[in-house]
PDB file of C-alpha atoms and ligand atoms in Angstrom:
ATOM      1  CA  MET L   9      76.659  18.370 -12.614  1.00 68.00           C
ATOM      2  CA  LYS L  10      72.461  18.608 -11.241  1.00 84.00           C
ATOM      3  CA  GLN L  11      69.948  16.345 -13.689  1.00 91.00           C
ATOM      4  CA  PRO L  12      67.971  19.316 -15.597  1.00 95.00           C
ATOM      5  CA  VAL L  13      64.808  19.892 -14.461  1.00 97.00           C
ATOM      6  CA  LEU L  14      61.460  20.112 -17.200  1.00 98.00           C
ATOM      7  CA  VAL L  15      58.495  21.398 -15.693  1.00 98.00           C
ATOM      8  CA  ALA L  16      54.909  21.805 -17.827  1.00 98.00           C
ATOM      9  CA  ASN L  17      52.663  24.293 -16.234  1.00 98.00           C
ATOM     10  CA  TRP L  18      49.173  23.672 -17.736  1.00 98.00           C
ATOM     11  CA  LYS L  19      47.769  26.332 -15.632  1.00 98.00           C
ATOM     12  CA  MET L  20      43.974  26.875 -16.261  1.00 98.00           C
ATOM     13  CA  ASN L  21      43.650  24.010 -19.131  1.00 98.00           C
ATOM     14  CA  LYS L  22      42.928  20.303 -19.928  1.00 98.00           C
ATOM     15  CA  THR L  23      40.048  18.723 -18.703  1.00 98.00           C
ATOM     16  CA  VAL L  24      41.165  15.003 -17.155  1.00 98.00           C
ATOM     17  CA  PRO L  25      40.237  13.178 -19.954  1.00 98.00           C
ATOM     18  CA  GLU L  26      42.896  15.541 -22.047  1.00 98.00           C
ATOM     19  CA  ALA L  27      44.888  14.924 -19.131  1.00 98.00           C
ATOM     20  CA  LEU L  28      44.790  12.026 -18.943  1.00 98.00           C
ATOM     21  CA  GLU L  29      45.112  11.329 -22.755  1.00 98.00           C
ATOM     22  CA  TYR L  30      48.821  13.416 -22.672  1.00 98.00           C
ATOM     23  CA  GLY L  31      49.449  11.945 -19.894  1.00 98.00           C
ATOM     24  CA  ARG L  32      49.089   8.049 -21.041  1.00 97.00           C
ATOM     25  CA  ARG L  33      51.508   9.285 -23.980  1.00 97.00           C
ATOM     26  CA  LEU L  34      54.077  10.649 -22.263  1.00 97.00           C
ATOM     27  CA  ARG L  35      54.249   7.368 -20.201  1.00 96.00           C
ATOM     28  CA  ASP L  36      54.912   5.612 -23.234  1.00 95.00           C
ATOM     29  CA  TRP L  37      56.754   7.985 -24.711  1.00 95.00           C
ATOM     30  CA  ILE L  38      58.991   8.450 -22.017  1.00 93.00           C
ATOM     31  CA  SER L  39      59.420   4.820 -20.824  1.00 87.00           C
ATOM     32  CA  ASP L  40      63.272   3.933 -22.011  1.00 82.00           C
ATOM     33  CA  ARG L  41      64.557   7.661 -22.675  1.00 88.00           C
ATOM     34  CA  LYS L  42      66.844   9.431 -20.249  1.00 88.00           C
ATOM     35  CA  GLY L  43      66.954  13.083 -20.109  1.00 91.00           C
ATOM     36  CA  PRO L  44      65.759  15.767 -17.720  1.00 94.00           C
ATOM     37  CA  GLU L  45      63.780  15.186 -14.630  1.00 95.00           C
ATOM     38  CA  LEU L  46      60.097  15.755 -15.684  1.00 97.00           C
ATOM     39  CA  ILE L  47      57.015  17.260 -13.651  1.00 98.00           C
ATOM     40  CA  LEU L  48      53.822  17.947 -14.959  1.00 98.00           C
ATOM     41  CA  ALA L  49      51.780  20.783 -13.053  1.00 98.00           C
ATOM     42  CA  PRO L  50      47.965  19.998 -14.602  1.00 98.00           C
ATOM     43  CA  SER L  51      45.005  21.899 -12.797  1.00 98.00           C
ATOM     44  CA  TYR L  52      44.209  20.361  -9.017  1.00 98.00           C
ATOM     45  CA  ILE L  53      41.478  17.731 -10.579  1.00 98.00           C
ATOM     46  CA  SER L  54      44.046  16.042 -12.763  1.00 98.00           C
ATOM     47  CA  LEU L  55      46.615  15.287  -9.797  1.00 98.00           C
ATOM     48  CA  GLY L  56      45.071  12.298  -8.440  1.00 98.00           C
ATOM     49  CA  PRO L  57      43.959  10.477 -12.231  1.00 98.00           C
ATOM     50  CA  LEU L  58      46.997  11.324 -13.556  1.00 98.00           C
ATOM     51  CA  ALA L  59      48.976  10.068 -10.703  1.00 98.00           C
ATOM     52  CA  GLU L  60      47.816   7.024 -11.114  1.00 98.00           C
ATOM     53  CA  VAL L  61      48.374   7.294 -14.746  1.00 97.00           C
ATOM     54  CA  LEU L  62      51.774   7.614 -14.454  1.00 97.00           C
ATOM     55  CA  ALA L  63      53.162   5.783 -11.412  1.00 96.00           C
ATOM     56  CA  GLY L  64      56.438   4.142 -12.282  1.00 94.00           C
ATOM     57  CA  SER L  65      57.009   6.251 -15.063  1.00 95.00           C
ATOM     58  CA  GLY L  66      59.406   8.661 -12.948  1.00 94.00           C
ATOM     59  CA  VAL L  67      57.492  11.357 -14.050  1.00 97.00           C
ATOM     60  CA  GLY L  68      56.658  13.596 -11.359  1.00 97.00           C
ATOM     61  CA  LEU L  69      53.504  15.867 -10.701  1.00 98.00           C
ATOM     62  CA  ALA L  70      53.786  19.711  -9.442  1.00 98.00           C
ATOM     63  CA  ALA L  71      50.305  21.329  -7.615  1.00 98.00           C
ATOM     64  CA  GLN L  72      49.989  24.585  -9.392  1.00 98.00           C
ATOM     65  CA  ASN L  73      48.620  26.636  -5.944  1.00 98.00           C
ATOM     66  CA  VAL L  74      48.101  25.164  -2.315  1.00 98.00           C
ATOM     67  CA  HIS L  75      46.838  27.033   0.914  1.00 98.00           C
ATOM     68  CA  TRP L  76      48.931  26.418   4.495  1.00 98.00           C
ATOM     69  CA  GLU L  77      46.770  25.006   6.702  1.00 98.00           C
ATOM     70  CA  ASP L  78      46.335  21.596   6.836  1.00 97.00           C
ATOM     71  CA  LYS L  79      42.346  21.474   6.615  1.00 97.00           C
ATOM     72  CA  GLY L  80      39.242  24.085   7.978  1.00 98.00           C
ATOM     73  CA  PRO L  81      36.899  26.518   6.912  1.00 98.00           C
ATOM     74  CA  PHE L  82      38.880  27.611   3.630  1.00 97.00           C
ATOM     75  CA  THR L  83      36.277  27.605   0.720  1.00 98.00           C
ATOM     76  CA  GLY L  84      37.843  26.276  -2.495  1.00 96.00           C
ATOM     77  CA  GLU L  85      41.150  26.137  -1.319  1.00 98.00           C
ATOM     78  CA  VAL L  86      43.668  22.566  -1.240  1.00 98.00           C
ATOM     79  CA  SER L  87      45.920  21.298   1.574  1.00 98.00           C
ATOM     80  CA  PRO L  88      49.377  20.333   1.183  1.00 98.00           C
ATOM     81  CA  LEU L  89      47.849  16.309   3.001  1.00 97.00           C
ATOM     82  CA  GLN L  90      45.328  16.676   0.277  1.00 98.00           C
ATOM     83  CA  ILE L  91      47.842  17.851  -2.299  1.00 98.00           C
ATOM     84  CA  LEU L  92      50.527  15.026  -0.556  1.00 97.00           C
ATOM     85  CA  ASP L  93      47.199  12.130  -0.730  1.00 97.00           C
ATOM     86  CA  ALA L  94      46.761  12.353  -4.368  1.00 97.00           C
ATOM     87  CA  GLY L  95      49.918  11.670  -5.046  1.00 97.00           C
ATOM     88  CA  CYS L  96      51.777  14.939  -5.911  1.00 97.00           C
ATOM     89  CA  ARG L  97      54.750  15.605  -4.929  1.00 97.00           C
ATOM     90  CA  TYR L  98      55.933  19.336  -6.177  1.00 98.00           C
ATOM     91  CA  VAL L  99      54.269  22.834  -5.299  1.00 98.00           C
ATOM     92  CA  ILE L 100      54.262  25.984  -7.432  1.00 98.00           C
ATOM     93  CA  ILE L 101      54.045  28.688  -5.147  1.00 98.00           C
ATOM     94  CA  GLY L 102      53.742  32.545  -5.574  1.00 97.00           C
ATOM     95  CA  HIS L 103      53.365  32.272  -9.702  1.00 96.00           C
ATOM     96  CA  SER L 104      52.895  35.855 -11.006  1.00 94.00           C
ATOM     97  CA  GLU L 105      49.525  35.148 -12.735  1.00 95.00           C
ATOM     98  CA  ARG L 106      48.472  34.223  -8.543  1.00 95.00           C
ATOM     99  CA  ARG L 107      50.489  37.696  -8.132  1.00 92.00           C
ATOM    100  CA  GLN L 108      49.016  40.284 -10.055  1.00 91.00           C
ATOM    101  CA  HIS L 109      44.978  37.983 -10.501  1.00 94.00           C
ATOM    102  CA  PHE L 110      44.729  36.633  -6.719  1.00 94.00           C
ATOM    103  CA  GLY L 111      46.581  39.377  -4.786  1.00 92.00           C
ATOM    104  CA  GLU L 112      49.307  36.812  -3.486  1.00 95.00           C
ATOM    105  CA  GLY L 113      52.554  38.521  -1.572  1.00 93.00           C
ATOM    106  CA  TYR L 114      55.355  37.598   0.120  1.00 93.00           C
ATOM    107  CA  GLU L 115      53.646  36.916   3.504  1.00 95.00           C
ATOM    108  CA  GLN L 116      51.455  34.036   2.021  1.00 96.00           C
ATOM    109  CA  ILE L 117      53.786  32.840  -0.109  1.00 97.00           C
ATOM    110  CA  ASN L 118      56.375  32.872   2.800  1.00 97.00           C
ATOM    111  CA  ARG L 119      53.752  30.752   4.427  1.00 98.00           C
ATOM    112  CA  LYS L 120      53.019  28.324   1.865  1.00 98.00           C
ATOM    113  CA  VAL L 121      56.558  27.410   1.515  1.00 98.00           C
ATOM    114  CA  LEU L 122      56.750  26.456   5.025  1.00 98.00           C
ATOM    115  CA  ALA L 123      54.277  24.498   4.986  1.00 98.00           C
ATOM    116  CA  VAL L 124      54.687  22.694   2.081  1.00 97.00           C
ATOM    117  CA  LEU L 125      58.056  21.520   3.616  1.00 97.00           C
ATOM    118  CA  ARG L 126      56.739  20.747   6.507  1.00 97.00           C
ATOM    119  CA  HIS L 127      54.953  17.980   4.742  1.00 97.00           C
ATOM    120  CA  GLY L 128      57.624  16.670   2.976  1.00 97.00           C
ATOM    121  CA  LEU L 129      56.780  18.507  -0.118  1.00 98.00           C
ATOM    122  CA  ARG L 130      59.218  20.275  -2.647  1.00 98.00           C
ATOM    123  CA  PRO L 131      58.484  23.868  -3.392  1.00 98.00           C
ATOM    124  CA  LEU L 132      59.029  25.398  -6.561  1.00 98.00           C
ATOM    125  CA  VAL L 133      58.999  29.303  -5.971  1.00 98.00           C
ATOM    126  CA  CYS L 134      58.568  31.861  -8.630  1.00 98.00           C
ATOM    127  CA  VAL L 135      60.031  35.180  -8.343  1.00 97.00           C
ATOM    128  CA  GLY L 136      60.498  38.052 -11.404  1.00 97.00           C
ATOM    129  CA  GLU L 137      59.674  41.764 -11.946  1.00 97.00           C
ATOM    130  CA  THR L 138      57.850  43.325 -14.080  1.00 96.00           C
ATOM    131  CA  LEU L 139      58.314  45.314 -17.392  1.00 96.00           C
ATOM    132  CA  GLN L 140      58.357  48.897 -15.197  1.00 96.00           C
ATOM    133  CA  GLU L 141      60.486  46.920 -12.812  1.00 97.00           C
ATOM    134  CA  ARG L 142      63.095  46.095 -15.571  1.00 96.00           C
ATOM    135  CA  GLU L 143      63.043  49.392 -17.274  1.00 96.00           C
ATOM    136  CA  SER L 144      63.576  51.146 -14.006  1.00 97.00           C
ATOM    137  CA  GLY L 145      66.245  49.496 -13.162  1.00 97.00           C
ATOM    138  CA  SER L 146      64.933  47.688 -10.518  1.00 97.00           C
ATOM    139  CA  THR L 147      65.227  43.610 -11.290  1.00 97.00           C
ATOM    140  CA  LEU L 148      67.766  42.993  -8.961  1.00 97.00           C
ATOM    141  CA  LYS L 149      66.310  44.974  -5.812  1.00 97.00           C
ATOM    142  CA  VAL L 150      62.688  42.957  -6.514  1.00 97.00           C
ATOM    143  CA  LEU L 151      64.710  39.707  -6.391  1.00 98.00           C
ATOM    144  CA  ASP L 152      66.173  40.601  -3.534  1.00 98.00           C
ATOM    145  CA  SER L 153      62.814  40.947  -1.657  1.00 97.00           C
ATOM    146  CA  GLN L 154      61.308  38.359  -3.395  1.00 97.00           C
ATOM    147  CA  ILE L 155      64.189  35.606  -2.118  1.00 97.00           C
ATOM    148  CA  SER L 156      64.358  37.176   1.432  1.00 97.00           C
ATOM    149  CA  ARG L 157      60.953  37.846   2.451  1.00 96.00           C
ATOM    150  CA  GLY L 158      59.627  34.922   0.458  1.00 97.00           C
ATOM    151  CA  LEU L 159      62.186  32.376   1.578  1.00 97.00           C
ATOM    152  CA  GLU L 160      62.287  33.691   5.255  1.00 97.00           C
ATOM    153  CA  GLY L 161      62.331  31.033   8.621  1.00 96.00           C
ATOM    154  CA  LEU L 162      63.678  28.232   6.180  1.00 96.00           C
ATOM    155  CA  ALA L 163      66.283  25.927   7.558  1.00 94.00           C
ATOM    156  CA  ASP L 164      69.069  25.538   5.364  1.00 92.00           C
ATOM    157  CA  SER L 165      68.680  22.344   4.292  1.00 91.00           C
ATOM    158  CA  ALA L 166      64.833  23.230   2.931  1.00 95.00           C
ATOM    159  CA  PHE L 167      67.381  24.365  -0.343  1.00 94.00           C
ATOM    160  CA  ASP L 168      68.069  20.320  -1.033  1.00 91.00           C
ATOM    161  CA  SER L 169      64.514  20.145  -1.861  1.00 94.00           C
ATOM    162  CA  LEU L 170      63.264  23.570  -2.884  1.00 97.00           C
ATOM    163  CA  LEU L 171      63.311  24.830  -6.271  1.00 97.00           C
ATOM    164  CA  VAL L 172      63.471  28.360  -7.660  1.00 98.00           C
ATOM    165  CA  ALA L 173      62.158  29.480 -11.070  1.00 98.00           C
ATOM    166  CA  TYR L 174      62.725  33.072 -12.270  1.00 98.00           C
ATOM    167  CA  GLU L 175      60.024  33.915 -14.610  1.00 97.00           C
ATOM    168  CA  PRO L 176      59.604  37.647 -15.090  1.00 97.00           C
ATOM    169  CA  VAL L 177      56.765  39.101 -15.807  1.00 95.00           C
ATOM    170  CA  TRP L 178      57.135  40.180 -19.135  1.00 95.00           C
ATOM    171  CA  ALA L 179      58.359  37.277 -20.542  1.00 95.00           C
ATOM    172  CA  ILE L 180      55.431  35.374 -19.445  1.00 95.00           C
ATOM    173  CA  GLY L 181      53.238  34.303 -22.679  1.00 93.00           C
ATOM    174  CA  THR L 182      54.365  37.344 -24.493  1.00 94.00           C
ATOM    175  CA  GLY L 183      56.532  34.891 -26.512  1.00 93.00           C
ATOM    176  CA  ARG L 184      59.502  37.478 -25.695  1.00 93.00           C
ATOM    177  CA  ALA L 185      61.869  35.554 -24.099  1.00 89.00           C
ATOM    178  CA  VAL L 186      64.819  36.935 -21.783  1.00 93.00           C
ATOM    179  CA  THR L 187      68.124  36.766 -23.169  1.00 96.00           C
ATOM    180  CA  VAL L 188      70.757  33.793 -21.807  1.00 96.00           C
ATOM    181  CA  GLU L 189      72.721  36.605 -20.587  1.00 97.00           C
ATOM    182  CA  GLN L 190      69.645  38.489 -18.410  1.00 96.00           C
ATOM    183  CA  ALA L 191      68.905  35.114 -16.797  1.00 97.00           C
ATOM    184  CA  ALA L 192      72.128  34.454 -16.519  1.00 97.00           C
ATOM    185  CA  GLU L 193      72.517  37.157 -14.439  1.00 97.00           C
ATOM    186  CA  ALA L 194      69.353  37.348 -12.932  1.00 98.00           C
ATOM    187  CA  HIS L 195      70.249  33.510 -11.765  1.00 98.00           C
ATOM    188  CA  GLY L 196      73.650  34.493 -10.404  1.00 98.00           C
ATOM    189  CA  PHE L 197      71.937  36.934  -8.345  1.00 98.00           C
ATOM    190  CA  ILE L 198      69.051  34.558  -6.572  1.00 98.00           C
ATOM    191  CA  ARG L 199      72.304  31.768  -6.217  1.00 98.00           C
ATOM    192  CA  GLU L 200      74.260  34.724  -4.479  1.00 97.00           C
ATOM    193  CA  LYS L 201      71.469  36.163  -2.151  1.00 97.00           C
ATOM    194  CA  VAL L 202      70.662  32.249  -0.931  1.00 97.00           C
ATOM    195  CA  GLU L 203      74.285  31.936  -0.169  1.00 97.00           C
ATOM    196  CA  THR L 204      74.463  35.000   1.926  1.00 97.00           C
ATOM    197  CA  LEU L 205      71.393  34.005   3.436  1.00 97.00           C
ATOM    198  CA  PHE L 206      71.369  30.221   4.126  1.00 96.00           C
ATOM    199  CA  GLY L 207      75.466  29.411   3.107  1.00 96.00           C
ATOM    200  CA  GLU L 208      77.526  28.452   0.874  1.00 96.00           C
ATOM    201  CA  LYS L 209      75.779  24.906   0.348  1.00 95.00           C
ATOM    202  CA  ALA L 210      72.670  26.280  -0.028  1.00 96.00           C
ATOM    203  CA  GLY L 211      73.621  28.169  -2.659  1.00 95.00           C
ATOM    204  CA  LYS L 212      75.045  25.385  -4.688  1.00 93.00           C
ATOM    205  CA  SER L 213      72.341  22.826  -3.713  1.00 93.00           C
ATOM    206  CA  LEU L 214      69.782  25.150  -4.892  1.00 95.00           C
ATOM    207  CA  ARG L 215      68.253  24.378  -8.347  1.00 97.00           C
ATOM    208  CA  ILE L 216      67.187  27.649 -10.286  1.00 98.00           C
ATOM    209  CA  LEU L 217      64.793  26.905 -13.568  1.00 98.00           C
ATOM    210  CA  TYR L 218      63.782  29.659 -16.297  1.00 97.00           C
ATOM    211  CA  GLY L 219      60.075  30.307 -17.292  1.00 97.00           C
ATOM    212  CA  GLY L 220      58.591  32.839 -19.733  1.00 97.00           C
ATOM    213  CA  SER L 221      58.169  31.949 -23.497  1.00 96.00           C
ATOM    214  CA  ILE L 222      60.417  28.732 -23.626  1.00 97.00           C
ATOM    215  CA  ASN L 223      59.392  27.268 -26.790  1.00 97.00           C
ATOM    216  CA  ARG L 224      61.506  24.473 -29.019  1.00 96.00           C
ATOM    217  CA  GLY L 225      63.432  27.234 -30.647  1.00 96.00           C
ATOM    218  CA  ASN L 226      65.013  28.402 -27.415  1.00 96.00           C
ATOM    219  CA  ALA L 227      65.188  25.803 -25.117  1.00 97.00           C
ATOM    220  CA  ALA L 228      68.623  24.691 -26.224  1.00 96.00           C
ATOM    221  CA  SER L 229      70.490  28.250 -25.775  1.00 96.00           C
ATOM    222  CA  LEU L 230      68.649  28.517 -22.632  1.00 96.00           C
ATOM    223  CA  ILE L 231      69.199  25.132 -20.858  1.00 96.00           C
ATOM    224  CA  ALA L 232      73.001  25.508 -22.561  1.00 95.00           C
ATOM    225  CA  GLU L 233      73.354  28.117 -19.596  1.00 96.00           C
ATOM    226  CA  PRO L 234      75.324  26.507 -16.544  1.00 95.00           C
ATOM    227  CA  GLN L 235      73.504  29.177 -14.425  1.00 96.00           C
ATOM    228  CA  VAL L 236      69.972  27.808 -15.506  1.00 97.00           C
ATOM    229  CA  ASP L 237      69.232  24.610 -14.070  1.00 97.00           C
ATOM    230  CA  GLY L 238      65.878  23.876 -15.890  1.00 97.00           C
ATOM    231  CA  LEU L 239      63.032  25.106 -17.581  1.00 98.00           C
ATOM    232  CA  LEU L 240      59.383  25.925 -16.593  1.00 98.00           C
ATOM    233  CA  VAL L 241      56.931  25.837 -19.807  1.00 98.00           C
ATOM    234  CA  GLY L 242      53.712  27.070 -20.144  1.00 98.00           C
ATOM    235  CA  GLY L 243      51.563  27.668 -23.378  1.00 97.00           C
ATOM    236  CA  ALA L 244      54.261  25.049 -25.184  1.00 98.00           C
ATOM    237  CA  SER L 245      53.771  22.424 -22.960  1.00 98.00           C
ATOM    238  CA  LEU L 246      50.083  22.248 -24.025  1.00 98.00           C
ATOM    239  CA  ASP L 247      51.028  20.578 -27.159  1.00 97.00           C
ATOM    240  CA  PHE L 248      52.826  17.094 -26.240  1.00 97.00           C
ATOM    241  CA  GLN L 249      54.610  17.231 -29.881  1.00 97.00           C
ATOM    242  CA  GLU L 250      56.479  20.893 -28.805  1.00 97.00           C
ATOM    243  CA  PHE L 251      56.990  20.090 -25.442  1.00 98.00           C
ATOM    244  CA  SER L 252      58.513  16.276 -26.450  1.00 96.00           C
ATOM    245  CA  ASP L 253      61.009  18.376 -28.666  1.00 96.00           C
ATOM    246  CA  ILE L 254      61.883  20.641 -25.506  1.00 97.00           C
ATOM    247  CA  PHE L 255      62.603  17.410 -23.728  1.00 97.00           C
ATOM    248  CA  LEU L 256      64.575  16.384 -26.359  1.00 95.00           C
ATOM    249  CA  SER L 257      66.753  19.884 -26.305  1.00 93.00           C
ATOM    250  CA  LEU L 258      67.725  19.258 -22.511  1.00 92.00           C
ATOM    251  CA  THR L 259      68.960  15.426 -22.763  1.00 88.00           C
ATOM    252  CA  ALA L 260      72.772  16.937 -23.889  1.00 75.00           C
ATOM    253  CA  ARG L 261      72.833  18.515 -20.489  1.00 75.00           C
ATOM    254  CA  SER L 262      71.378  15.412 -18.374  1.00 67.00           C
ATOM    255  CA  SER L 263      73.793  12.927 -20.152  1.00 58.00           C
TER     256      SER L 263
HETATM  257  P1  PGA Z 359      54.722  30.615 -20.590  1.00 90.29           P
HETATM  258  O1  PGA Z 359      54.365  30.587 -19.303  1.00 90.29           O
HETATM  259  O2  PGA Z 359      56.022  29.673 -21.363  1.00 90.29           O
HETATM  260  O3  PGA Z 359      53.263  30.345 -21.532  1.00 90.29           O
HETATM  261  O4  PGA Z 359      55.429  31.745 -21.241  1.00 90.29           O
HETATM  262  C1  PGA Z 359      55.549  29.745 -17.886  1.00 90.29           C
HETATM  263  C2  PGA Z 359      55.128  29.769 -16.785  1.00 90.29           C
HETATM  264  O5  PGA Z 359      53.952  30.707 -16.557  1.00 90.29           O
HETATM  265  O6  PGA Z 359      55.079  29.464 -15.834  1.00 90.29           O
END
């Protein structure tokens, strides 16, 4: 069985000292615990300092975004090379907040995924429908486009390192998570789509995380669903105690 993955997406929260305090606490708490693969996604400015604090702890780091070029006149952007140099191995790509507020579309997302893979970083690609799309019955059609266009041109072998997160926009930050059945349907569809486009091995090795209003009360039931390979946690990951409880609820699947 695949080791589950647990990601903390801190979004635009925590100063560097706050991130380091959490990182040290986590490092000490986690030291001899077995459990899910754990990844923190802080703001860019905390990546380098956190990498030092977490060295040797087994806790990985993810950037929350990336530019597709290695360097150049792109004020305010951060390249895959810089992310790698900061000691980070994962990059969240196409989060719905970037799609909604910053106009990211399929083409940009695809360029980012290809660039990240070229540098040996691991992309965590977010997909998911809006409430309007769900209510109009087009969830699977939306997921179909997001997968086929966002992942266009990938080698089959990319799926050993690439992760997908199913994050319905209506479930993010709203306190309204999907039901286990809704997660199973969406994850099953995404896996089948990847199998159709990239082959059975790609679909089988792909890890699909669920994200959207995860908390200590619902994490265990979602991770118990075999189609759910991990969880991407936003708001509830900001509080160390709540996030460590979520970690503990994933340990049953990890042993
Ligand atoms: P949430 O965010 O857990 O606060 O809903 C999840 C995410 O956006 O990754």
